[in-house]
PDB file of C-alpha atoms in Angstrom:
ATOM      1  CA  GLN A 245      -0.448  14.735  11.113  1.00  0.00           C
ATOM      2  CA  LEU A 246       0.097  11.059  10.344  1.00  0.00           C
ATOM      3  CA  GLN A 247       3.485   9.360  10.180  1.00  0.00           C
ATOM      4  CA  LEU A 248       3.928   6.180   8.153  1.00  0.00           C
ATOM      5  CA  VAL A 249       6.786   3.680   8.361  1.00  0.00           C
ATOM      6  CA  GLU A 250       7.044   0.735   5.997  1.00  0.00           C
ATOM      7  CA  SER A 251       8.863  -2.501   6.764  1.00  0.00           C
ATOM      8  CA  GLY A 252       9.151  -6.056   5.525  1.00  0.00           C
ATOM      9  CA  GLY A 253      10.778  -5.565   2.147  1.00  0.00           C
ATOM     10  CA  GLY A 254      13.605  -7.786   0.976  1.00  0.00           C
ATOM     11  CA  LEU A 255      14.887 -10.208  -1.632  1.00  0.00           C
ATOM     12  CA  VAL A 256      12.702 -13.102  -2.750  1.00  0.00           C
ATOM     13  CA  GLN A 257      12.795 -15.578  -5.622  1.00  0.00           C
ATOM     14  CA  THR A 258      10.283 -15.659  -8.436  1.00  0.00           C
ATOM     15  CA  GLY A 259       7.104 -17.350  -7.249  1.00  0.00           C
ATOM     16  CA  GLY A 260       7.784 -16.525  -3.619  1.00  0.00           C
ATOM     17  CA  SER A 261       5.805 -14.482  -1.117  1.00  0.00           C
ATOM     18  CA  LEU A 262       6.469 -11.434   0.981  1.00  0.00           C
ATOM     19  CA  ARG A 263       4.408  -9.263   3.290  1.00  0.00           C
ATOM     20  CA  VAL A 264       5.153  -5.593   3.695  1.00  0.00           C
ATOM     21  CA  SER A 265       3.704  -3.572   6.540  1.00  0.00           C
ATOM     22  CA  CYS A 266       3.051   0.092   7.159  1.00  0.00           C
ATOM     23  CA  ALA A 267       2.756   1.282  10.743  1.00  0.00           C
ATOM     24  CA  ALA A 268       0.966   4.557  11.357  1.00  0.00           C
ATOM     25  CA  SER A 269       1.224   7.008  14.245  1.00  0.00           C
ATOM     26  CA  GLY A 270       0.234  10.532  15.113  1.00  0.00           C
ATOM     27  CA  ASP A 271      -3.478  10.563  14.365  1.00  0.00           C
ATOM     28  CA  MET A 272      -6.583   8.361  14.427  1.00  0.00           C
ATOM     29  CA  PHE A 273      -5.757   5.650  11.908  1.00  0.00           C
ATOM     30  CA  SER A 274      -9.390   4.690  11.342  1.00  0.00           C
ATOM     31  CA  ASN A 275     -10.006   8.122   9.796  1.00  0.00           C
ATOM     32  CA  TYR A 276      -7.710   7.337   6.892  1.00  0.00           C
ATOM     33  CA  ALA A 277      -8.105   5.418   3.665  1.00  0.00           C
ATOM     34  CA  MET A 278      -4.837   3.689   2.775  1.00  0.00           C
ATOM     35  CA  GLY A 279      -3.013   2.770  -0.385  1.00  0.00           C
ATOM     36  CA  TRP A 280       0.122   1.068  -1.660  1.00  0.00           C
ATOM     37  CA  PHE A 281       2.122   2.367  -4.590  1.00  0.00           C
ATOM     38  CA  ARG A 282       5.396   1.221  -6.107  1.00  0.00           C
ATOM     39  CA  GLN A 283       8.182   2.714  -8.154  1.00  0.00           C
ATOM     40  CA  ALA A 284      10.642   0.710 -10.205  1.00  0.00           C
ATOM     41  CA  PRO A 285      13.973   2.197 -11.340  1.00  0.00           C
ATOM     42  CA  GLY A 286      13.474   4.549 -14.270  1.00  0.00           C
ATOM     43  CA  LYS A 287       9.691   4.364 -14.035  1.00  0.00           C
ATOM     44  CA  GLU A 288       6.980   6.521 -12.534  1.00  0.00           C
ATOM     45  CA  ARG A 289       5.303   5.579  -9.296  1.00  0.00           C
ATOM     46  CA  GLU A 290       2.196   3.484  -9.886  1.00  0.00           C
ATOM     47  CA  PHE A 291      -0.881   2.430  -7.948  1.00  0.00           C
ATOM     48  CA  VAL A 292      -0.855  -1.084  -6.500  1.00  0.00           C
ATOM     49  CA  ALA A 293      -3.734  -1.469  -4.046  1.00  0.00           C
ATOM     50  CA  ALA A 294      -6.091   0.531  -1.866  1.00  0.00           C
ATOM     51  CA  ILE A 295      -8.360  -0.053   1.105  1.00  0.00           C
ATOM     52  CA  GLY A 296     -11.088   2.068   2.620  1.00  0.00           C
ATOM     53  CA  ARG A 297     -11.418   3.086   6.247  1.00  0.00           C
ATOM     54  CA  SER A 298     -12.713  -0.355   7.121  1.00  0.00           C
ATOM     55  CA  GLU A 299     -11.659  -3.593   5.469  1.00  0.00           C
ATOM     56  CA  GLY A 300     -14.854  -3.753   3.462  1.00  0.00           C
ATOM     57  CA  ASN A 301     -13.637  -2.007   0.335  1.00  0.00           C
ATOM     58  CA  THR A 302     -10.446  -2.876  -1.521  1.00  0.00           C
ATOM     59  CA  ASP A 303      -9.188  -2.594  -5.076  1.00  0.00           C
ATOM     60  CA  TYR A 304      -6.081  -3.525  -7.003  1.00  0.00           C
ATOM     61  CA  ALA A 305      -4.121  -2.719 -10.109  1.00  0.00           C
ATOM     62  CA  ASP A 306      -4.764  -5.282 -12.829  1.00  0.00           C
ATOM     63  CA  SER A 307      -1.103  -6.310 -12.733  1.00  0.00           C
ATOM     64  CA  VAL A 308      -1.384  -7.587  -9.145  1.00  0.00           C
ATOM     65  CA  LYS A 309      -5.018  -8.671  -8.942  1.00  0.00           C
ATOM     66  CA  GLY A 310      -5.295 -12.218  -7.667  1.00  0.00           C
ATOM     67  CA  ARG A 311      -1.715 -12.203  -6.330  1.00  0.00           C
ATOM     68  CA  PHE A 312      -1.646  -9.330  -3.811  1.00  0.00           C
ATOM     69  CA  THR A 313      -3.941  -8.696  -0.862  1.00  0.00           C
ATOM     70  CA  ILE A 314      -4.240  -5.441   1.045  1.00  0.00           C
ATOM     71  CA  SER A 315      -5.555  -5.500   4.591  1.00  0.00           C
ATOM     72  CA  ARG A 316      -5.557  -3.309   7.657  1.00  0.00           C
ATOM     73  CA  SER A 317      -5.775  -3.641  11.397  1.00  0.00           C
ATOM     74  CA  ASN A 318      -7.186  -0.524  12.984  1.00  0.00           C
ATOM     75  CA  ALA A 319      -6.361  -2.025  16.371  1.00  0.00           C
ATOM     76  CA  LYS A 320      -2.702  -2.418  15.387  1.00  0.00           C
ATOM     77  CA  ILE A 321      -2.762   0.817  13.334  1.00  0.00           C
ATOM     78  CA  THR A 322      -1.075  -1.015  10.496  1.00  0.00           C
ATOM     79  CA  VAL A 323      -1.818  -1.703   6.843  1.00  0.00           C
ATOM     80  CA  TYR A 324      -0.390  -4.765   5.128  1.00  0.00           C
ATOM     81  CA  LEU A 325       0.306  -5.874   1.586  1.00  0.00           C
ATOM     82  CA  GLN A 326       0.583  -9.620   1.184  1.00  0.00           C
ATOM     83  CA  MET A 327       2.349 -10.414  -2.078  1.00  0.00           C
ATOM     84  CA  ASN A 328       2.208 -13.939  -3.512  1.00  0.00           C
ATOM     85  CA  SER A 329       3.438 -15.452  -6.766  1.00  0.00           C
ATOM     86  CA  LEU A 330       5.959 -12.664  -7.087  1.00  0.00           C
ATOM     87  CA  LYS A 331       7.491 -11.871 -10.463  1.00  0.00           C
ATOM     88  CA  PRO A 332      10.684  -9.991 -11.375  1.00  0.00           C
ATOM     89  CA  GLU A 333       8.508  -7.149 -12.680  1.00  0.00           C
ATOM     90  CA  ASP A 334       7.216  -6.642  -9.124  1.00  0.00           C
ATOM     91  CA  THR A 335      10.687  -5.389  -8.161  1.00  0.00           C
ATOM     92  CA  ALA A 336      10.265  -1.831  -6.891  1.00  0.00           C
ATOM     93  CA  ALA A 337      10.270   0.424  -3.887  1.00  0.00           C
ATOM     94  CA  TYR A 338       6.880   0.058  -2.215  1.00  0.00           C
ATOM     95  CA  TYR A 339       5.265   3.043  -0.545  1.00  0.00           C
ATOM     96  CA  CYS A 340       2.222   3.271   1.661  1.00  0.00           C
ATOM     97  CA  ALA A 341       0.040   6.352   1.610  1.00  0.00           C
ATOM     98  CA  ALA A 342      -2.830   7.718   3.671  1.00  0.00           C
ATOM     99  CA  ARG A 343      -5.758   9.973   2.868  1.00  0.00           C
ATOM    100  CA  PHE A 344      -7.881  11.611   5.549  1.00  0.00           C
ATOM    101  CA  SER A 345     -11.420  10.344   5.006  1.00  0.00           C
ATOM    102  CA  ARG A 346     -13.601  10.694   8.071  1.00  0.00           C
ATOM    103  CA  VAL A 347     -16.747   9.229   6.509  1.00  0.00           C
ATOM    104  CA  GLY A 348     -17.431   6.545   3.964  1.00  0.00           C
ATOM    105  CA  ASP A 349     -15.312   3.664   2.749  1.00  0.00           C
ATOM    106  CA  THR A 350     -13.996   5.031  -0.538  1.00  0.00           C
ATOM    107  CA  VAL A 351     -10.768   3.772  -2.062  1.00  0.00           C
ATOM    108  CA  TYR A 352      -8.433   6.149  -3.887  1.00  0.00           C
ATOM    109  CA  TYR A 353      -6.206   5.528  -6.882  1.00  0.00           C
ATOM    110  CA  ARG A 354      -4.165   8.643  -7.634  1.00  0.00           C
ATOM    111  CA  GLU A 355      -1.016   9.835  -5.900  1.00  0.00           C
ATOM    112  CA  THR A 356      -2.589  13.255  -5.557  1.00  0.00           C
ATOM    113  CA  ASP A 357      -5.491  11.750  -3.598  1.00  0.00           C
ATOM    114  CA  TYR A 358      -3.191  10.996  -0.665  1.00  0.00           C
ATOM    115  CA  ASN A 359      -2.009  13.348   2.057  1.00  0.00           C
ATOM    116  CA  TYR A 360       0.771  11.357   3.730  1.00  0.00           C
ATOM    117  CA  TRP A 361       3.490   9.008   2.512  1.00  0.00           C
ATOM    118  CA  GLY A 362       5.987   6.627   4.008  1.00  0.00           C
ATOM    119  CA  GLN A 363       9.642   6.472   3.065  1.00  0.00           C
ATOM    120  CA  GLY A 364       9.329   3.220   1.124  1.00  0.00           C
ATOM    121  CA  THR A 365      10.641  -0.318   1.429  1.00  0.00           C
ATOM    122  CA  GLN A 366      12.521  -2.151  -1.320  1.00  0.00           C
ATOM    123  CA  VAL A 367      11.194  -5.398  -2.751  1.00  0.00           C
ATOM    124  CA  THR A 368      13.476  -7.290  -5.132  1.00  0.00           C
ATOM    125  CA  VAL A 369      12.331 -10.415  -6.955  1.00  0.00           C
ATOM    126  CA  SER A 370      15.115 -12.489  -8.473  1.00  0.00           C
ATOM    127  CA  SER A 371      14.553 -14.584 -11.585  1.00  0.00           C
TER     128      SER A 371
END
């Protein structure tokens, strides 16, 4: 069983930067592929970024490619999402998710691919 706790959300102006973190506990973090999703008011939750068990494999939604960077520290059992050049349309609750993946470095894109979820952290970008 893995527990995930997000932090680092807040209010930022358009063009600003923010880093959200997701701390894991309860199981061996390096056995999990990780992902970030977001949900804006009135919209469905959508994929943002994913990273494999190591840092060697990452992928992003087209809407954030070139602006967001996902990374992980297996030593600190934390996954990060660095968000630059933020836009008002990035306003959402951001959720981290984990999928047990003992071998390989696959990234996953669908909500149903993931086994565990955090409670979310709110990111608001003012215009």
